[in-house]
Coordinates of C-alpha atoms in Angstrom, one line a residue:
M825 CA 10.9 30.9 -18.9
N826 CA 14.0 33.6 -18.3
S827 CA 15.6 33.9 -14.6
I828 CA 13.7 37.1 -13.9
F829 CA 10.6 35.4 -14.6
A830 CA 11.6 32.4 -12.0
F831 CA 12.8 34.7 -9.6
A832 CA 9.7 36.4 -9.2
Q833 CA 7.9 33.0 -8.8
I834 CA 9.8 31.8 -6.3
N835 CA 10.5 35.0 -4.6
N836 CA 8.5 34.5 -1.9
I837 CA 7.0 31.3 0.0
K838 CA 3.4 30.7 1.9
V839 CA 4.3 28.8 5.1
Y840 CA 0.8 27.2 7.4
L841 CA 1.0 28.2 10.5
T842 CA -0.7 24.8 12.3
D843 CA -0.3 26.0 15.9
V844 CA -1.8 29.0 15.5
K845 CA -5.3 29.5 17.2
A846 CA -8.1 31.5 17.7
P847 CA -8.9 34.0 19.3
Y848 CA -5.7 35.9 16.9
T849 CA -3.7 39.4 18.2
I850 CA -2.2 40.7 15.8
N851 CA 0.4 43.6 16.5
I852 CA 1.4 45.0 12.8
K853 CA 4.9 47.0 13.3
G854 CA 4.2 49.3 10.3
P855 CA 1.8 50.5 7.6
Y856 CA -0.3 47.9 6.6
K857 CA -4.2 47.4 5.2
A858 CA -6.6 44.4 5.7
Y859 CA -8.6 43.0 2.8
N860 CA -11.0 40.2 2.1
Y861 CA -9.5 37.4 0.1
K862 CA -11.5 36.8 -2.0
Y863 CA -13.2 40.1 -3.0
E864 CA -9.8 42.0 -2.0
S865 CA -12.2 44.7 -0.9
E866 CA -11.0 46.8 2.1
I867 CA -11.6 46.1 5.8
I868 CA -9.0 48.5 7.2
S869 CA -5.7 49.9 7.6
G870 CA -3.0 51.5 9.8
L871 CA 0.0 53.1 10.2
T872 CA 2.2 51.6 12.3
N873 CA 2.4 50.0 15.9
E874 CA -1.6 49.0 15.9
T875 CA -2.9 46.1 17.3
V876 CA -6.0 43.7 16.2
M877 CA -8.2 41.3 17.6
V878 CA -9.5 38.6 14.9
V879 CA -12.1 35.8 16.6
E880 CA -14.3 33.0 15.1
N881 CA -17.8 32.2 14.7
R882 CA -19.6 30.0 13.3
L883 CA -20.2 32.6 10.1
G884 CA -15.9 33.5 9.4
L885 CA -14.2 35.9 10.8
K886 CA -14.8 39.1 13.2
V887 CA -12.2 42.1 12.7
N888 CA -11.9 44.3 16.0
D889 CA -15.4 42.9 16.3
V890 CA -16.6 44.4 13.4
G891 CA -18.4 42.2 10.7
V892 CA -17.8 38.7 9.5
Y893 CA -15.9 37.7 6.6
K894 CA -16.3 33.9 5.6
E895 CA -14.0 34.6 3.1
G896 CA -10.9 35.0 4.2
I897 CA -8.8 37.9 5.2
V898 CA -5.3 39.0 4.3
F899 CA -3.4 41.3 6.3
E900 CA -0.6 43.1 3.9
T901 CA 2.4 45.2 5.2
K902 CA 5.7 44.5 4.6
D903 CA 7.2 45.4 8.2
G904 CA 5.9 42.1 9.7
F905 CA 4.1 41.6 12.8
T906 CA 3.4 40.0 16.2
L907 CA 0.8 37.4 16.2
N908 CA -0.6 35.9 19.6
G909 CA 3.0 36.5 20.8
K910 CA 5.0 35.4 18.3
E911 CA 7.1 37.5 15.5
Y912 CA 7.1 36.8 12.2
Y913 CA 8.2 38.7 8.8
G914 CA 5.9 39.3 6.2
S915 CA 2.1 39.2 5.3
L916 CA -0.7 37.4 7.5
K917 CA -3.4 35.9 5.6
F918 CA -6.2 33.7 7.0
I919 CA -7.8 31.4 4.2
P920 CA -11.3 28.8 4.4
Y921 CA -9.5 25.3 3.3
N922 CA -11.3 22.1 3.4
N923 CA -14.0 23.2 6.0
T924 CA -11.9 25.6 8.3
M925 CA -10.0 28.6 8.9
I926 CA -6.0 28.2 8.8
V927 CA -3.1 30.8 9.1
I928 CA -1.2 31.5 6.4
N929 CA 2.7 33.8 6.5
E930 CA 3.8 34.8 3.2
L931 CA 6.9 36.0 3.2
D932 CA 10.4 36.4 1.2
I933 CA 12.4 33.6 1.1
E934 CA 15.5 34.4 2.3
D935 CA 13.6 35.9 5.2
Y936 CA 11.5 31.9 5.5
V937 CA 14.8 30.6 6.0
K938 CA 16.5 32.9 8.6
G939 CA 13.5 31.7 10.6
V940 CA 14.1 28.3 9.5
L941 CA 17.9 27.7 10.3
P942 CA 18.2 28.1 13.7
H943 CA 15.8 25.4 14.4
E944 CA 17.0 22.7 12.1
M945 CA 20.8 23.0 13.5
S946 CA 22.5 25.1 16.0
P947 CA 23.2 28.7 15.5
S948 CA 27.2 27.9 17.7
W949 CA 27.4 25.3 14.6
P950 CA 30.6 26.3 12.7
M951 CA 29.5 28.7 9.7
E952 CA 30.4 26.5 7.2
A953 CA 27.7 23.5 8.4
L954 CA 25.4 27.1 8.6
K955 CA 25.7 27.1 5.0
A956 CA 25.4 24.4 4.3
Q957 CA 22.2 23.6 5.9
A958 CA 21.0 27.4 5.1
V959 CA 21.4 25.5 0.8
A960 CA 20.1 22.7 2.0
A961 CA 16.5 24.8 3.9
R962 CA 16.2 26.8 0.8
T963 CA 16.1 24.0 -1.8
Y964 CA 14.2 22.2 -0.2
A965 CA 11.6 25.4 0.4
I966 CA 11.5 25.9 -3.9
F967 CA 11.3 22.2 -4.2
H968 CA 7.8 22.5 -2.4
I969 CA 6.8 25.7 -3.9
L970 CA 7.7 24.7 -7.4
K971 CA 6.0 21.6 -6.8
N972 CA 3.3 22.5 -4.9
N973 CA 2.4 25.3 -8.0
G974 CA -0.2 27.1 -6.6
E975 CA -2.7 24.5 -5.9
K976 CA -3.2 24.8 -2.3
P977 CA -3.3 28.3 -0.6
F978 CA 0.2 26.8 1.0
D979 CA 3.4 25.3 -0.4
V980 CA 5.2 24.2 3.3
D981 CA 3.9 24.0 6.9
N982 CA 6.2 25.6 10.3
T983 CA 6.4 21.3 11.3
T984 CA 8.8 19.1 10.9
K985 CA 6.8 17.1 7.8
Y986 CA 8.6 19.9 5.9
Q987 CA 11.1 21.8 8.0
V988 CA 10.6 23.4 11.4
Y989 CA 9.7 27.1 11.3
N990 CA 9.1 29.6 14.2
G991 CA 9.5 33.0 12.7
R992 CA 11.7 35.7 13.7
E993 CA 12.2 33.1 17.0
K994 CA 16.1 32.1 17.5
I995 CA 17.5 34.4 14.5
N996 CA 20.7 35.6 15.7
W997 CA 23.8 37.1 14.1
N998 CA 25.3 33.6 12.7
T999 CA 22.4 32.2 11.3
E1000 CA 21.7 35.6 9.2
Q1001 CA 25.1 35.5 8.0
A1002 CA 24.7 31.5 6.4
V1003 CA 21.7 32.9 5.1
D1004 CA 23.2 36.3 4.0
R1005 CA 26.1 34.9 2.7
T1006 CA 24.2 31.8 0.5
K1007 CA 21.7 33.9 -1.1
S1008 CA 19.8 33.0 -3.5
E1009 CA 21.8 29.7 -3.8
I1010 CA 20.0 26.3 -4.7
A1011 CA 21.0 22.6 -5.5
V1012 CA 19.9 21.3 -8.4
Y1013 CA 21.0 17.8 -10.5
N1014 CA 20.3 17.5 -14.4
N1015 CA 19.0 21.8 -13.8
K1016 CA 15.6 21.1 -11.7
V1017 CA 15.8 22.0 -8.1
I1018 CA 16.5 18.8 -6.0
A1019 CA 14.2 17.2 -2.4
T1020 CA 17.0 18.1 0.0
Y1021 CA 16.1 15.5 2.9
F1022 CA 18.9 15.7 5.9
S1023 CA 18.4 14.2 9.2
A1024 CA 21.1 14.5 12.4
L1025 CA 22.5 11.6 12.4
C1026 CA 23.5 8.6 10.1
G1027 CA 25.5 6.3 12.2
G1028 CA 28.5 6.1 9.4
Y1029 CA 26.8 6.0 6.9
T1030 CA 23.6 8.0 5.0
D1031 CA 21.2 5.7 3.6
S1032 CA 19.0 5.7 -0.1
A1033 CA 16.3 7.2 -0.9
K1034 CA 15.6 3.8 -2.4
N1035 CA 16.1 2.1 0.8
V1036 CA 14.0 4.6 2.6
F1037 CA 11.4 5.9 0.1
G1038 CA 11.0 3.1 -2.4
A1039 CA 12.5 5.6 -5.2
N1040 CA 16.1 5.7 -6.9
V1041 CA 17.3 8.8 -6.9
P1042 CA 20.9 9.3 -7.9
Y1043 CA 21.7 12.5 -6.3
L1044 CA 20.7 10.4 -2.9
E1045 CA 22.4 7.3 -2.9
G1046 CA 24.0 6.1 0.6
V1047 CA 27.4 7.6 1.1
E1048 CA 29.8 6.0 3.7
C1049 CA 30.5 9.3 6.6
P1050 CA 33.4 9.1 8.9
Y1051 CA 32.9 12.9 10.2
C1052 CA 30.2 11.8 12.0
N1053 CA 31.8 8.7 14.5
A1054 CA 32.1 11.1 17.4
Q1055 CA 28.8 11.9 18.2
I1056 CA 28.0 8.1 17.5
K1057 CA 26.3 6.9 20.2
P1058 CA 24.4 3.8 20.7
W1059 CA 20.7 3.3 21.4
T1060 CA 18.7 0.5 22.9
N1061 CA 14.7 0.0 23.4
A1062 CA 12.3 -3.0 24.2
L1063 CA 9.1 -4.6 22.5
S1064 CA 6.6 -6.5 24.0
Y1065 CA 5.7 -9.9 21.9
K1066 CA 2.2 -8.8 22.4
E1067 CA 2.8 -4.9 21.3
L1068 CA 4.7 -6.2 18.4
N1069 CA 2.0 -8.9 17.4
N1070 CA -0.7 -5.9 17.7
D1071 CA 1.4 -3.8 15.9
F1072 CA 1.7 -6.2 12.6
A1073 CA -0.9 -8.7 13.1
L1074 CA 1.4 -11.2 13.9
E1075 CA 1.4 -14.3 16.2
A1076 CA 5.1 -14.0 17.2
N1077 CA 6.6 -15.3 20.5
E1078 CA 9.5 -16.6 21.6
N1079 CA 10.0 -19.4 19.2
S1080 CA 9.4 -17.3 16.0
S1081 CA 11.9 -17.1 13.9
I1082 CA 13.3 -12.7 13.8
K1083 CA 15.8 -11.3 11.0
V1084 CA 16.9 -8.2 9.6
N1085 CA 18.2 -8.3 6.3
K1086 CA 21.0 -5.6 5.8
D1087 CA 22.7 -3.5 3.1
P1088 CA 25.7 -5.1 2.8
K1089 CA 27.6 -1.2 2.7
S1090 CA 25.4 0.8 4.7
G1091 CA 24.7 -1.7 7.3
K1092 CA 21.4 0.0 7.4
A1093 CA 18.2 -2.5 7.7
V1094 CA 16.4 -3.3 4.4
N1095 CA 13.7 -5.7 5.4
I1096 CA 12.7 -8.0 8.8
K1097 CA 11.5 -10.7 8.6
I1098 CA 9.5 -12.5 11.0
D1099 CA 8.5 -15.6 10.9
E1100 CA 7.1 -15.7 7.2
K1101 CA 5.9 -12.2 7.2
D1102 CA 8.4 -9.4 5.2
I1103 CA 8.1 -6.4 6.4
P1104 CA 10.2 -3.8 4.8
S1105 CA 12.3 -1.7 7.4
R1106 CA 10.7 1.9 7.0
D1107 CA 7.3 0.3 7.8
F1108 CA 9.1 -1.5 11.0
R1109 CA 10.1 2.1 11.4
N1110 CA 7.3 4.2 10.9
K1111 CA 4.9 2.0 12.3
L1112 CA 6.8 1.4 16.0
S1113 CA 7.8 5.3 15.6
P1114 CA 10.7 7.2 15.6
V1115 CA 11.1 7.5 19.8
I1116 CA 10.9 3.2 19.5
V1117 CA 13.2 2.8 16.0
P1118 CA 15.5 6.1 16.0
S1119 CA 17.0 4.9 12.6
L1120 CA 17.7 1.6 10.6
Q1121 CA 20.5 0.9 11.8
F1122 CA 19.7 -1.8 13.8
S1123 CA 19.4 -5.4 14.8
I1124 CA 17.1 -7.3 16.7
E1125 CA 17.2 -10.1 19.8
K1126 CA 15.2 -12.0 20.6
V1127 CA 14.5 -12.4 24.8
D1128 CA 12.2 -14.5 26.8
N1129 CA 8.9 -12.0 26.8
G1130 CA 9.9 -9.3 23.1
I1131 CA 12.6 -8.7 21.9
I1132 CA 15.4 -5.8 21.5
I1133 CA 16.4 -4.0 19.3
T1134 CA 19.9 -1.7 19.4
G1135 CA 21.2 0.4 16.9
K1136 CA 22.9 4.0 16.6
G1137 CA 22.3 6.9 14.2
S1138 CA 19.3 9.5 14.8
G1139 CA 16.8 10.4 11.6
H1140 CA 16.2 8.5 8.7
G1141 CA 19.5 9.1 7.7
V1142 CA 18.6 10.2 3.6
G1143 CA 20.8 13.2 2.3
M1144 CA 22.7 15.2 4.0
C1145 CA 23.9 13.9 7.6
Q1146 CA 23.8 17.3 10.0
W1147 CA 26.5 16.0 12.1
G1148 CA 28.9 14.9 9.3
A1149 CA 28.3 18.6 7.8
F1150 CA 29.5 19.9 11.6
G1151 CA 32.6 17.2 11.4
M1152 CA 33.7 18.5 7.6
A1153 CA 33.0 22.0 8.2
Q1154 CA 35.4 21.2 11.5
V1155 CA 38.1 20.0 9.3
K1156 CA 37.8 23.0 7.1
K1157 CA 35.7 21.7 4.5
D1158 CA 33.4 24.7 2.9
Y1159 CA 29.7 24.4 2.8
K1160 CA 29.6 23.8 -1.1
E1161 CA 31.9 20.5 -0.7
I1162 CA 29.8 19.6 2.0
L1163 CA 26.9 19.5 -0.1
K1164 CA 28.3 17.7 -3.0
F1165 CA 29.8 15.2 -0.7
Y1166 CA 26.3 14.3 0.6
Y1167 CA 24.2 15.1 -3.3
K1168 CA 26.1 13.3 -5.2
G1169 CA 25.9 15.0 -8.4
I1170 CA 24.6 17.8 -8.0
E1171 CA 25.6 21.7 -8.8
I1172 CA 25.1 24.7 -6.6
V1173 CA 23.8 27.5 -8.7
D1174 CA 21.8 31.1 -7.9
Y1175 CA 18.7 31.2 -8.7
N1176 CA 18.5 34.9 -9.7
K1177 CA 21.0 34.0 -12.0
V1178 CA 21.0 31.0 -14.0
N1179 CA 18.7 31.3 -17.3
I1180 CA 17.1 28.2 -17.1
K1181 CA 13.4 26.8 -16.3
L1182 CA 13.4 26.0 -12.7
E1183 CA 11.9 22.8 -12.4
P1184 CA 11.1 20.0 -9.2
D1185 CA 12.7 17.2 -9.0
I1186 CA 9.8 14.8 -8.5
W1187 CA 10.4 11.3 -8.2
I1188 CA 7.2 9.3 -6.7
E1189 CA 7.4 7.5 -3.3
N1190 CA 6.5 3.4 -3.2

């Protein structure tokens, strides 16, 4: 694969807009055409600033109260559109998928990163932190484009399952500059596009992919992070024995033995042993929810009616610590130094200039 083909393959991303529901009011800024998704026959076209209504019924979609299109509809435009009051770059698709009609925004990868950045990091943060986040966001998106390889009609959705994306909402000069100044730059390890996980606040030591996801990933090993210390604040939550027993099929009580086994380097919980039952820390957190267990850096204390969970940090802790990136930028580290600190052994490359076959570094979670 030459670099020109690689660029064409990943230049656009398809985003599933999970929160957009019918009926749909679409305002299209410039010239556009709408056509049948399956047969590509034209349905409607116009010049500029037109409003189109799309409604669902049991047979399919109706456009401006005309026709029924069960195969889906594509609105193709170069000037963007407004959908139910929210502004987006790119084009709009209504596609049948898993017995329902889903809404997809297809757009240029750089415009997508501009839509992600202000929702994943404060636009008021230092430029080098924003640039590091822009490269991480772009890399994560391209990783999923390559991983999907057209198997599903979308590459990512607009939620925290992937990255938060809200069209052109909150985009400002700072975030646009961060994206433009790092245009086409991604992180690779052994010439493969990596999964650039990041979290809000590691609590002083990032976690390993092994502990959180059950897979050994060389560029996602834990690192000591002194740069987020100023932001670390303890958190505490309580859980009754009844709640604990219901969630984990236990019979724990005030006489039970409860021990948190921790990684000796990071201090992160590895597993929790309650009487004879071992619970991996990631399962413990996922089951109780990140609201109750915000991070894996925690201890457990028994009390009469249940347990007290006390910890620090926020997020899964793997990859780049965002508050750490903030701290590094404050002491004049540039965005490449930030990224290479958290993702060991990587290179930052311009995917439009490298002459390598771009592949995702896929590893299996256990």
